[in-house]
Amino acid sequence: MADHHNTRQHFRDELRRLEEGTLGGLDIIREQMDRTLEALEHQDVELAEMIMLDDDRVDGRYLEINQGILSLLALQAPVASDLRLVAALLHVIKHVERMGDQCVNIAKLIPLSGHEPPVREDIKGLVLRMGRAARSEVLQSRAAFATRDVELAADLSRQDREVNVLNREVFRLAIHAGDDPDTREWAMHQTMIARAIERIGDNAVDIGEQVVFVVSGLFREFPTSTAPAI
């Protein structure tokens, strides 16, 4: 009986360690988003290169959590509540990896406009607002998961609607960016950046949905904006 208790305790300790590692992945994303927003604001091509190189850290964390969970499942069959957390962590770390990929997608677009692109400040301002809002969603999804706060998790869909509205506004302004080819090209890049930011917000909402699953055992999708995505 003591052996069973020790094995169970080891399982719980290891599961806690894996959750901390997963939440640490969201901390890496926050750092990546801080750099990404700085690179966008200052057209910092060198910083964009660093973001691309640093994605290995996110991928490494993804593999580490996945392998850790598989090893844990091989050790002992978890009880239902533990199994919910195991399943949720697999989802969350996948969303972390996707967020990292979107930061890389943004970083790849920054050098394409050169060091001094023909910036439209209204579009740039909206994109940065979007980025800050999505960063806030990442922080909130982490807090909601760490504390199992279902209300905080559900509030993510409200925040995400703001990001979706900004995304459409960026697209609308970009279409009317003027006749200069360089400006139009820069504006099109901004719509692609806005789309990547929107995807980061979507992944944060998905993490919020996993909070509900861990707490209740039920999966439900949060309501999102009914307006068509671009």
JSON list of C-alpha atoms in Angstrom, two decimals:
[
{"chain": "A", "resi": 1, "resn": "MET", "atom": "CA", "xyz": [0.00, 0.00, 0.00]},
{"chain": "A", "resi": 2, "resn": "ALA", "atom": "CA", "xyz": [2.87, 2.33, 0.85]},
{"chain": "A", "resi": 3, "resn": "ASP", "atom": "CA", "xyz": [4.42, 1.66, -2.57]},
{"chain": "A", "resi": 4, "resn": "HIS", "atom": "CA", "xyz": [1.14, 2.57, -4.24]},
{"chain": "A", "resi": 5, "resn": "HIS", "atom": "CA", "xyz": [0.96, 5.79, -2.22]},
{"chain": "A", "resi": 6, "resn": "ASN", "atom": "CA", "xyz": [4.57, 6.67, -3.10]},
{"chain": "A", "resi": 7, "resn": "THR", "atom": "CA", "xyz": [3.94, 6.00, -6.78]},
{"chain": "A", "resi": 8, "resn": "ARG", "atom": "CA", "xyz": [0.80, 8.14, -6.70]},
{"chain": "A", "resi": 9, "resn": "GLN", "atom": "CA", "xyz": [2.68, 10.94, -4.92]},
{"chain": "A", "resi": 10, "resn": "HIS", "atom": "CA", "xyz": [5.48, 10.74, -7.48]},
{"chain": "A", "resi": 11, "resn": "PHE", "atom": "CA", "xyz": [2.86, 10.94, -10.26]},
{"chain": "A", "resi": 12, "resn": "ARG", "atom": "CA", "xyz": [1.27, 14.03, -8.70]},
{"chain": "A", "resi": 13, "resn": "ASP", "atom": "CA", "xyz": [4.65, 15.71, -8.16]},
{"chain": "A", "resi": 14, "resn": "GLU", "atom": "CA", "xyz": [5.67, 15.02, -11.73]},
{"chain": "A", "resi": 15, "resn": "LEU", "atom": "CA", "xyz": [2.33, 16.28, -13.05]},
{"chain": "A", "resi": 16, "resn": "ARG", "atom": "CA", "xyz": [2.77, 19.49, -11.04]},
{"chain": "A", "resi": 17, "resn": "ARG", "atom": "CA", "xyz": [6.25, 19.91, -12.51]},
{"chain": "A", "resi": 18, "resn": "LEU", "atom": "CA", "xyz": [4.89, 19.45, -16.03]},
{"chain": "A", "resi": 19, "resn": "GLU", "atom": "CA", "xyz": [2.17, 22.05, -15.41]},
{"chain": "A", "resi": 20, "resn": "GLU", "atom": "CA", "xyz": [4.79, 24.52, -14.16]},
{"chain": "A", "resi": 21, "resn": "GLY", "atom": "CA", "xyz": [6.82, 23.82, -17.29]},
{"chain": "A", "resi": 22, "resn": "THR", "atom": "CA", "xyz": [3.79, 24.42, -19.48]},
{"chain": "A", "resi": 23, "resn": "LEU", "atom": "CA", "xyz": [2.95, 27.70, -17.76]},
{"chain": "A", "resi": 24, "resn": "GLY", "atom": "CA", "xyz": [6.63, 28.60, -18.13]},
{"chain": "A", "resi": 25, "resn": "GLY", "atom": "CA", "xyz": [6.11, 28.15, -21.87]},
{"chain": "A", "resi": 26, "resn": "LEU", "atom": "CA", "xyz": [3.53, 30.95, -21.72]},
{"chain": "A", "resi": 27, "resn": "ASP", "atom": "CA", "xyz": [6.13, 33.10, -19.93]},
{"chain": "A", "resi": 28, "resn": "ILE", "atom": "CA", "xyz": [8.46, 32.55, -22.90]},
{"chain": "A", "resi": 29, "resn": "ILE", "atom": "CA", "xyz": [5.64, 33.63, -25.24]},
{"chain": "A", "resi": 30, "resn": "ARG", "atom": "CA", "xyz": [5.16, 36.81, -23.22]},
{"chain": "A", "resi": 31, "resn": "GLU", "atom": "CA", "xyz": [8.88, 37.56, -23.66]},
{"chain": "A", "resi": 32, "resn": "GLN", "atom": "CA", "xyz": [8.62, 36.81, -27.38]},
{"chain": "A", "resi": 33, "resn": "MET", "atom": "CA", "xyz": [5.60, 39.11, -27.70]},
{"chain": "A", "resi": 34, "resn": "ASP", "atom": "CA", "xyz": [7.41, 41.92, -25.87]},
{"chain": "A", "resi": 35, "resn": "ARG", "atom": "CA", "xyz": [10.28, 41.62, -28.34]},
{"chain": "A", "resi": 36, "resn": "THR", "atom": "CA", "xyz": [7.92, 41.30, -31.29]},
{"chain": "A", "resi": 37, "resn": "LEU", "atom": "CA", "xyz": [6.02, 44.47, -30.37]},
{"chain": "A", "resi": 38, "resn": "GLU", "atom": "CA", "xyz": [9.30, 46.33, -29.83]},
{"chain": "A", "resi": 39, "resn": "ALA", "atom": "CA", "xyz": [10.61, 45.14, -33.20]},
{"chain": "A", "resi": 40, "resn": "LEU", "atom": "CA", "xyz": [7.35, 46.25, -34.86]},
{"chain": "A", "resi": 41, "resn": "GLU", "atom": "CA", "xyz": [7.37, 49.65, -33.19]},
{"chain": "A", "resi": 42, "resn": "HIS", "atom": "CA", "xyz": [10.98, 50.46, -34.09]},
{"chain": "A", "resi": 43, "resn": "GLN", "atom": "CA", "xyz": [11.29, 48.46, -37.34]},
{"chain": "A", "resi": 44, "resn": "ASP", "atom": "CA", "xyz": [14.13, 46.58, -35.60]},
{"chain": "A", "resi": 45, "resn": "VAL", "atom": "CA", "xyz": [15.37, 44.03, -38.13]},
{"chain": "A", "resi": 46, "resn": "GLU", "atom": "CA", "xyz": [18.09, 42.69, -35.80]},
{"chain": "A", "resi": 47, "resn": "LEU", "atom": "CA", "xyz": [15.59, 42.06, -33.01]},
{"chain": "A", "resi": 48, "resn": "ALA", "atom": "CA", "xyz": [13.34, 40.29, -35.52]},
{"chain": "A", "resi": 49, "resn": "GLU", "atom": "CA", "xyz": [16.25, 37.93, -36.28]},
{"chain": "A", "resi": 50, "resn": "MET", "atom": "CA", "xyz": [16.60, 37.18, -32.55]},
{"chain": "A", "resi": 51, "resn": "ILE", "atom": "CA", "xyz": [12.91, 36.32, -32.30]},
{"chain": "A", "resi": 52, "resn": "MET", "atom": "CA", "xyz": [13.26, 33.80, -35.12]},
{"chain": "A", "resi": 53, "resn": "LEU", "atom": "CA", "xyz": [16.33, 32.21, -33.56]},
{"chain": "A", "resi": 54, "resn": "ASP", "atom": "CA", "xyz": [14.73, 32.04, -30.11]},
{"chain": "A", "resi": 55, "resn": "ASP", "atom": "CA", "xyz": [11.82, 29.94, -31.37]},
{"chain": "A", "resi": 56, "resn": "ASP", "atom": "CA", "xyz": [13.99, 26.88, -30.67]},
{"chain": "A", "resi": 57, "resn": "ARG", "atom": "CA", "xyz": [13.32, 27.57, -26.98]},
{"chain": "A", "resi": 58, "resn": "VAL", "atom": "CA", "xyz": [9.56, 27.30, -27.52]},
{"chain": "A", "resi": 59, "resn": "ASP", "atom": "CA", "xyz": [9.90, 24.16, -29.65]},
{"chain": "A", "resi": 60, "resn": "GLY", "atom": "CA", "xyz": [12.21, 22.64, -27.03]},
{"chain": "A", "resi": 61, "resn": "ARG", "atom": "CA", "xyz": [9.67, 23.29, -24.29]},
{"chain": "A", "resi": 62, "resn": "TYR", "atom": "CA", "xyz": [6.91, 21.75, -26.43]},
{"chain": "A", "resi": 63, "resn": "LEU", "atom": "CA", "xyz": [8.93, 18.54, -26.92]},
{"chain": "A", "resi": 64, "resn": "GLU", "atom": "CA", "xyz": [9.97, 18.43, -23.26]},
{"chain": "A", "resi": 65, "resn": "ILE", "atom": "CA", "xyz": [6.36, 18.63, -21.99]},
{"chain": "A", "resi": 66, "resn": "ASN", "atom": "CA", "xyz": [5.07, 16.15, -24.55]},
{"chain": "A", "resi": 67, "resn": "GLN", "atom": "CA", "xyz": [7.75, 13.58, -23.75]},
{"chain": "A", "resi": 68, "resn": "GLY", "atom": "CA", "xyz": [7.31, 14.17, -20.02]},
{"chain": "A", "resi": 69, "resn": "ILE", "atom": "CA", "xyz": [3.58, 13.49, -20.25]},
{"chain": "A", "resi": 70, "resn": "LEU", "atom": "CA", "xyz": [4.09, 10.33, -22.31]},
{"chain": "A", "resi": 71, "resn": "SER", "atom": "CA", "xyz": [6.64, 9.06, -19.78]},
{"chain": "A", "resi": 72, "resn": "LEU", "atom": "CA", "xyz": [4.24, 9.86, -16.95]},
{"chain": "A", "resi": 73, "resn": "LEU", "atom": "CA", "xyz": [1.39, 7.94, -18.59]},
{"chain": "A", "resi": 74, "resn": "ALA", "atom": "CA", "xyz": [3.68, 4.95, -19.07]},
{"chain": "A", "resi": 75, "resn": "LEU", "atom": "CA", "xyz": [4.42, 5.00, -15.33]},
{"chain": "A", "resi": 76, "resn": "GLN", "atom": "CA", "xyz": [0.87, 4.82, -14.00]},
{"chain": "A", "resi": 77, "resn": "ALA", "atom": "CA", "xyz": [-2.73, 5.06, -15.14]},
{"chain": "A", "resi": 78, "resn": "PRO", "atom": "CA", "xyz": [-4.01, 8.36, -13.77]},
{"chain": "A", "resi": 79, "resn": "VAL", "atom": "CA", "xyz": [-7.36, 8.83, -12.05]},
{"chain": "A", "resi": 80, "resn": "ALA", "atom": "CA", "xyz": [-10.02, 10.82, -13.96]},
{"chain": "A", "resi": 81, "resn": "SER", "atom": "CA", "xyz": [-9.20, 14.28, -12.55]},
{"chain": "A", "resi": 82, "resn": "ASP", "atom": "CA", "xyz": [-5.48, 13.80, -13.22]},
{"chain": "A", "resi": 83, "resn": "LEU", "atom": "CA", "xyz": [-6.23, 12.55, -16.71]},
{"chain": "A", "resi": 84, "resn": "ARG", "atom": "CA", "xyz": [-8.18, 15.74, -17.45]},
{"chain": "A", "resi": 85, "resn": "LEU", "atom": "CA", "xyz": [-5.15, 17.80, -16.46]},
{"chain": "A", "resi": 86, "resn": "VAL", "atom": "CA", "xyz": [-2.84, 15.61, -18.55]},
{"chain": "A", "resi": 87, "resn": "ALA", "atom": "CA", "xyz": [-5.09, 16.05, -21.60]},
{"chain": "A", "resi": 88, "resn": "ALA", "atom": "CA", "xyz": [-5.37, 19.81, -20.99]},
{"chain": "A", "resi": 89, "resn": "LEU", "atom": "CA", "xyz": [-1.60, 20.25, -20.69]},
{"chain": "A", "resi": 90, "resn": "LEU", "atom": "CA", "xyz": [-1.11, 18.51, -24.05]},
{"chain": "A", "resi": 91, "resn": "HIS", "atom": "CA", "xyz": [-3.52, 21.04, -25.58]},
{"chain": "A", "resi": 92, "resn": "VAL", "atom": "CA", "xyz": [-2.03, 24.05, -23.82]},
{"chain": "A", "resi": 93, "resn": "ILE", "atom": "CA", "xyz": [1.58, 23.30, -24.78]},
{"chain": "A", "resi": 94, "resn": "LYS", "atom": "CA", "xyz": [0.44, 22.88, -28.40]},
{"chain": "A", "resi": 95, "resn": "HIS", "atom": "CA", "xyz": [-1.14, 26.35, -28.25]},
{"chain": "A", "resi": 96, "resn": "VAL", "atom": "CA", "xyz": [2.10, 27.70, -26.76]},
{"chain": "A", "resi": 97, "resn": "GLU", "atom": "CA", "xyz": [4.01, 26.26, -29.70]},
{"chain": "A", "resi": 98, "resn": "ARG", "atom": "CA", "xyz": [1.55, 27.82, -32.18]},
{"chain": "A", "resi": 99, "resn": "MET", "atom": "CA", "xyz": [1.84, 31.22, -30.48]},
{"chain": "A", "resi": 100, "resn": "GLY", "atom": "CA", "xyz": [5.62, 30.97, -30.84]},
{"chain": "A", "resi": 101, "resn": "ASP", "atom": "CA", "xyz": [5.19, 30.22, -34.54]},
{"chain": "A", "resi": 102, "resn": "GLN", "atom": "CA", "xyz": [3.02, 33.31, -34.97]},
{"chain": "A", "resi": 103, "resn": "CYS", "atom": "CA", "xyz": [5.70, 35.48, -33.32]},
{"chain": "A", "resi": 104, "resn": "VAL", "atom": "CA", "xyz": [8.15, 34.06, -35.87]},
{"chain": "A", "resi": 105, "resn": "ASN", "atom": "CA", "xyz": [5.71, 34.77, -38.72]},
{"chain": "A", "resi": 106, "resn": "ILE", "atom": "CA", "xyz": [5.54, 38.41, -37.61]},
{"chain": "A", "resi": 107, "resn": "ALA", "atom": "CA", "xyz": [9.32, 38.63, -37.22]},
{"chain": "A", "resi": 108, "resn": "LYS", "atom": "CA", "xyz": [9.81, 37.32, -40.78]},
{"chain": "A", "resi": 109, "resn": "LEU", "atom": "CA", "xyz": [7.61, 40.11, -42.17]},
{"chain": "A", "resi": 110, "resn": "ILE", "atom": "CA", "xyz": [9.49, 42.95, -40.45]},
{"chain": "A", "resi": 111, "resn": "PRO", "atom": "CA", "xyz": [12.67, 42.90, -42.61]},
{"chain": "A", "resi": 112, "resn": "LEU", "atom": "CA", "xyz": [10.68, 42.71, -45.86]},
{"chain": "A", "resi": 113, "resn": "SER", "atom": "CA", "xyz": [9.86, 46.42, -45.69]},
{"chain": "A", "resi": 114, "resn": "GLY", "atom": "CA", "xyz": [13.50, 47.49, -45.19]},
{"chain": "A", "resi": 115, "resn": "HIS", "atom": "CA", "xyz": [14.91, 49.73, -42.46]},
{"chain": "A", "resi": 116, "resn": "GLU", "atom": "CA", "xyz": [12.82, 52.83, -43.24]},
{"chain": "A", "resi": 117, "resn": "PRO", "atom": "CA", "xyz": [9.49, 51.73, -44.74]},
{"chain": "A", "resi": 118, "resn": "PRO", "atom": "CA", "xyz": [6.74, 54.20, -45.70]},
{"chain": "A", "resi": 119, "resn": "VAL", "atom": "CA", "xyz": [4.84, 53.83, -42.44]},
{"chain": "A", "resi": 120, "resn": "ARG", "atom": "CA", "xyz": [1.20, 54.84, -42.05]},
{"chain": "A", "resi": 121, "resn": "GLU", "atom": "CA", "xyz": [1.04, 55.77, -38.37]},
{"chain": "A", "resi": 122, "resn": "ASP", "atom": "CA", "xyz": [-2.70, 55.07, -38.06]},
{"chain": "A", "resi": 123, "resn": "ILE", "atom": "CA", "xyz": [-2.25, 51.47, -39.24]},
{"chain": "A", "resi": 124, "resn": "LYS", "atom": "CA", "xyz": [0.88, 50.96, -37.17]},
{"chain": "A", "resi": 125, "resn": "GLY", "atom": "CA", "xyz": [-0.90, 52.27, -34.07]},
{"chain": "A", "resi": 126, "resn": "LEU", "atom": "CA", "xyz": [-3.77, 49.81, -34.52]},
{"chain": "A", "resi": 127, "resn": "VAL", "atom": "CA", "xyz": [-1.40, 46.87, -35.03]},
{"chain": "A", "resi": 128, "resn": "LEU", "atom": "CA", "xyz": [0.49, 47.76, -31.84]},
{"chain": "A", "resi": 129, "resn": "ARG", "atom": "CA", "xyz": [-2.81, 48.08, -29.95]},
{"chain": "A", "resi": 130, "resn": "MET", "atom": "CA", "xyz": [-3.77, 44.64, -31.23]},
{"chain": "A", "resi": 131, "resn": "GLY", "atom": "CA", "xyz": [-0.43, 43.25, -30.11]},
{"chain": "A", "resi": 132, "resn": "ARG", "atom": "CA", "xyz": [-0.77, 44.66, -26.61]},
{"chain": "A", "resi": 133, "resn": "ALA", "atom": "CA", "xyz": [-4.33, 43.30, -26.34]},
{"chain": "A", "resi": 134, "resn": "ALA", "atom": "CA", "xyz": [-3.21, 39.82, -27.46]},
{"chain": "A", "resi": 135, "resn": "ARG", "atom": "CA", "xyz": [-0.30, 39.97, -25.01]},
{"chain": "A", "resi": 136, "resn": "SER", "atom": "CA", "xyz": [-2.83, 40.73, -22.28]},
{"chain": "A", "resi": 137, "resn": "GLU", "atom": "CA", "xyz": [-4.83, 37.67, -23.37]},
{"chain": "A", "resi": 138, "resn": "VAL", "atom": "CA", "xyz": [-1.72, 35.49, -23.07]},
{"chain": "A", "resi": 139, "resn": "LEU", "atom": "CA", "xyz": [-1.13, 36.73, -19.50]},
{"chain": "A", "resi": 140, "resn": "GLN", "atom": "CA", "xyz": [-4.80, 36.22, -18.61]},
{"chain": "A", "resi": 141, "resn": "SER", "atom": "CA", "xyz": [-4.90, 32.70, -20.05]},
{"chain": "A", "resi": 142, "resn": "ARG", "atom": "CA", "xyz": [-1.85, 31.81, -17.95]},
{"chain": "A", "resi": 143, "resn": "ALA", "atom": "CA", "xyz": [-3.39, 33.27, -14.78]},
{"chain": "A", "resi": 144, "resn": "ALA", "atom": "CA", "xyz": [-6.73, 31.54, -15.43]},
{"chain": "A", "resi": 145, "resn": "PHE", "atom": "CA", "xyz": [-5.08, 28.15, -15.92]},
{"chain": "A", "resi": 146, "resn": "ALA", "atom": "CA", "xyz": [-2.74, 28.53, -12.94]},
{"chain": "A", "resi": 147, "resn": "THR", "atom": "CA", "xyz": [-5.62, 29.39, -10.58]},
{"chain": "A", "resi": 148, "resn": "ARG", "atom": "CA", "xyz": [-8.37, 27.33, -12.31]},
{"chain": "A", "resi": 149, "resn": "ASP", "atom": "CA", "xyz": [-10.41, 30.53, -12.57]},
{"chain": "A", "resi": 150, "resn": "VAL", "atom": "CA", "xyz": [-13.32, 29.76, -14.91]},
{"chain": "A", "resi": 151, "resn": "GLU", "atom": "CA", "xyz": [-14.66, 33.35, -14.91]},
{"chain": "A", "resi": 152, "resn": "LEU", "atom": "CA", "xyz": [-11.26, 34.76, -15.84]},
{"chain": "A", "resi": 153, "resn": "ALA", "atom": "CA", "xyz": [-11.00, 32.14, -18.58]},
{"chain": "A", "resi": 154, "resn": "ALA", "atom": "CA", "xyz": [-14.46, 32.98, -19.96]},
{"chain": "A", "resi": 155, "resn": "ASP", "atom": "CA", "xyz": [-13.58, 36.69, -20.01]},
{"chain": "A", "resi": 156, "resn": "LEU", "atom": "CA", "xyz": [-10.94, 35.92, -22.66]},
{"chain": "A", "resi": 157, "resn": "SER", "atom": "CA", "xyz": [-13.61, 35.73, -25.36]},
{"chain": "A", "resi": 158, "resn": "ARG", "atom": "CA", "xyz": [-14.68, 39.31, -24.53]},
{"chain": "A", "resi": 159, "resn": "GLN", "atom": "CA", "xyz": [-11.08, 40.49, -24.87]},
{"chain": "A", "resi": 160, "resn": "ASP", "atom": "CA", "xyz": [-10.68, 38.54, -28.07]},
{"chain": "A", "resi": 161, "resn": "ARG", "atom": "CA", "xyz": [-13.62, 40.33, -29.70]},
{"chain": "A", "resi": 162, "resn": "GLU", "atom": "CA", "xyz": [-11.67, 43.60, -29.34]},
{"chain": "A", "resi": 163, "resn": "VAL", "atom": "CA", "xyz": [-8.69, 42.02, -31.11]},
{"chain": "A", "resi": 164, "resn": "ASN", "atom": "CA", "xyz": [-10.95, 40.81, -33.92]},
{"chain": "A", "resi": 165, "resn": "VAL", "atom": "CA", "xyz": [-12.47, 44.29, -34.36]},
{"chain": "A", "resi": 166, "resn": "LEU", "atom": "CA", "xyz": [-8.99, 45.84, -34.56]},
{"chain": "A", "resi": 167, "resn": "ASN", "atom": "CA", "xyz": [-7.94, 43.21, -37.08]},
{"chain": "A", "resi": 168, "resn": "ARG", "atom": "CA", "xyz": [-10.79, 44.16, -39.41]},
{"chain": "A", "resi": 169, "resn": "GLU", "atom": "CA", "xyz": [-10.00, 47.85, -38.96]},
{"chain": "A", "resi": 170, "resn": "VAL", "atom": "CA", "xyz": [-6.35, 47.27, -39.96]},
{"chain": "A", "resi": 171, "resn": "PHE", "atom": "CA", "xyz": [-7.55, 45.43, -43.05]},
{"chain": "A", "resi": 172, "resn": "ARG", "atom": "CA", "xyz": [-9.98, 48.25, -43.95]},
{"chain": "A", "resi": 173, "resn": "LEU", "atom": "CA", "xyz": [-7.31, 50.94, -43.63]},
{"chain": "A", "resi": 174, "resn": "ALA", "atom": "CA", "xyz": [-4.73, 48.88, -45.52]},
{"chain": "A", "resi": 175, "resn": "ILE", "atom": "CA", "xyz": [-7.02, 48.53, -48.54]},
{"chain": "A", "resi": 176, "resn": "HIS", "atom": "CA", "xyz": [-7.15, 52.35, -48.79]},
{"chain": "A", "resi": 177, "resn": "ALA", "atom": "CA", "xyz": [-3.46, 52.91, -48.05]},
{"chain": "A", "resi": 178, "resn": "GLY", "atom": "CA", "xyz": [-2.92, 54.98, -51.20]},
{"chain": "A", "resi": 179, "resn": "ASP", "atom": "CA", "xyz": [-1.40, 54.57, -54.65]},
{"chain": "A", "resi": 180, "resn": "ASP", "atom": "CA", "xyz": [2.29, 54.42, -53.73]},
{"chain": "A", "resi": 181, "resn": "PRO", "atom": "CA", "xyz": [3.41, 50.78, -54.34]},
{"chain": "A", "resi": 182, "resn": "ASP", "atom": "CA", "xyz": [5.84, 50.73, -51.40]},
{"chain": "A", "resi": 183, "resn": "THR", "atom": "CA", "xyz": [3.18, 52.01, -49.00]},
{"chain": "A", "resi": 184, "resn": "ARG", "atom": "CA", "xyz": [0.65, 49.50, -50.28]},
{"chain": "A", "resi": 185, "resn": "GLU", "atom": "CA", "xyz": [3.16, 46.67, -49.87]},
{"chain": "A", "resi": 186, "resn": "TRP", "atom": "CA", "xyz": [3.95, 47.77, -46.31]},
{"chain": "A", "resi": 187, "resn": "ALA", "atom": "CA", "xyz": [0.22, 47.97, -45.55]},
{"chain": "A", "resi": 188, "resn": "MET", "atom": "CA", "xyz": [-0.35, 44.44, -46.88]},
{"chain": "A", "resi": 189, "resn": "HIS", "atom": "CA", "xyz": [2.42, 43.19, -44.60]},
{"chain": "A", "resi": 190, "resn": "GLN", "atom": "CA", "xyz": [0.61, 44.85, -41.70]},
{"chain": "A", "resi": 191, "resn": "THR", "atom": "CA", "xyz": [-2.58, 42.91, -42.49]},
{"chain": "A", "resi": 192, "resn": "MET", "atom": "CA", "xyz": [-0.54, 39.69, -42.35]},
{"chain": "A", "resi": 193, "resn": "ILE", "atom": "CA", "xyz": [0.99, 40.76, -39.03]},
{"chain": "A", "resi": 194, "resn": "ALA", "atom": "CA", "xyz": [-2.48, 41.62, -37.69]},
{"chain": "A", "resi": 195, "resn": "ARG", "atom": "CA", "xyz": [-3.74, 38.19, -38.74]},
{"chain": "A", "resi": 196, "resn": "ALA", "atom": "CA", "xyz": [-0.86, 36.52, -36.86]},
{"chain": "A", "resi": 197, "resn": "ILE", "atom": "CA", "xyz": [-1.65, 38.59, -33.76]},
{"chain": "A", "resi": 198, "resn": "GLU", "atom": "CA", "xyz": [-5.30, 37.58, -34.05]},
{"chain": "A", "resi": 199, "resn": "ARG", "atom": "CA", "xyz": [-4.25, 33.91, -34.10]},
{"chain": "A", "resi": 200, "resn": "ILE", "atom": "CA", "xyz": [-2.27, 34.42, -30.87]},
{"chain": "A", "resi": 201, "resn": "GLY", "atom": "CA", "xyz": [-5.46, 35.74, -29.26]},
{"chain": "A", "resi": 202, "resn": "ASP", "atom": "CA", "xyz": [-7.43, 32.75, -30.57]},
{"chain": "A", "resi": 203, "resn": "ASN", "atom": "CA", "xyz": [-4.91, 30.39, -28.98]},
{"chain": "A", "resi": 204, "resn": "ALA", "atom": "CA", "xyz": [-5.24, 32.22, -25.66]},
{"chain": "A", "resi": 205, "resn": "VAL", "atom": "CA", "xyz": [-9.02, 31.70, -25.82]},
{"chain": "A", "resi": 206, "resn": "ASP", "atom": "CA", "xyz": [-8.45, 28.00, -26.50]},
{"chain": "A", "resi": 207, "resn": "ILE", "atom": "CA", "xyz": [-6.29, 27.80, -23.37]},
{"chain": "A", "resi": 208, "resn": "GLY", "atom": "CA", "xyz": [-9.17, 29.39, -21.45]},
{"chain": "A", "resi": 209, "resn": "GLU", "atom": "CA", "xyz": [-11.46, 26.64, -22.71]},
{"chain": "A", "resi": 210, "resn": "GLN", "atom": "CA", "xyz": [-9.07, 24.08, -21.28]},
{"chain": "A", "resi": 211, "resn": "VAL", "atom": "CA", "xyz": [-9.50, 25.68, -17.84]},
{"chain": "A", "resi": 212, "resn": "VAL", "atom": "CA", "xyz": [-13.21, 24.88, -17.95]},
{"chain": "A", "resi": 213, "resn": "PHE", "atom": "CA", "xyz": [-12.40, 21.32, -19.03]},
{"chain": "A", "resi": 214, "resn": "VAL", "atom": "CA", "xyz": [-9.97, 20.75, -16.14]},
{"chain": "A", "resi": 215, "resn": "VAL", "atom": "CA", "xyz": [-12.43, 22.15, -13.59]},
{"chain": "A", "resi": 216, "resn": "SER", "atom": "CA", "xyz": [-15.68, 20.57, -14.84]},
{"chain": "A", "resi": 217, "resn": "GLY", "atom": "CA", "xyz": [-14.72, 17.72, -17.16]},
{"chain": "A", "resi": 218, "resn": "LEU", "atom": "CA", "xyz": [-16.87, 19.37, -19.84]},
{"chain": "A", "resi": 219, "resn": "PHE", "atom": "CA", "xyz": [-15.56, 20.96, -23.00]},
{"chain": "A", "resi": 220, "resn": "ARG", "atom": "CA", "xyz": [-17.36, 24.05, -24.21]},
{"chain": "A", "resi": 221, "resn": "GLU", "atom": "CA", "xyz": [-16.32, 26.57, -26.78]},
{"chain": "A", "resi": 222, "resn": "PHE", "atom": "CA", "xyz": [-16.50, 30.18, -25.68]},
{"chain": "A", "resi": 223, "resn": "PRO", "atom": "CA", "xyz": [-18.60, 32.47, -27.88]},
{"chain": "A", "resi": 224, "resn": "THR", "atom": "CA", "xyz": [-16.55, 34.46, -30.36]},
{"chain": "A", "resi": 225, "resn": "SER", "atom": "CA", "xyz": [-17.32, 37.39, -32.58]},
{"chain": "A", "resi": 226, "resn": "THR", "atom": "CA", "xyz": [-19.93, 36.52, -35.17]},
{"chain": "A", "resi": 227, "resn": "ALA", "atom": "CA", "xyz": [-18.41, 38.87, -37.73]},
{"chain": "A", "resi": 228, "resn": "PRO", "atom": "CA", "xyz": [-16.60, 37.04, -40.55]},
{"chain": "A", "resi": 229, "resn": "ALA", "atom": "CA", "xyz": [-12.86, 36.57, -40.17]},
{"chain": "A", "resi": 230, "resn": "ILE", "atom": "CA", "xyz": [-10.63, 37.82, -42.93]}
]
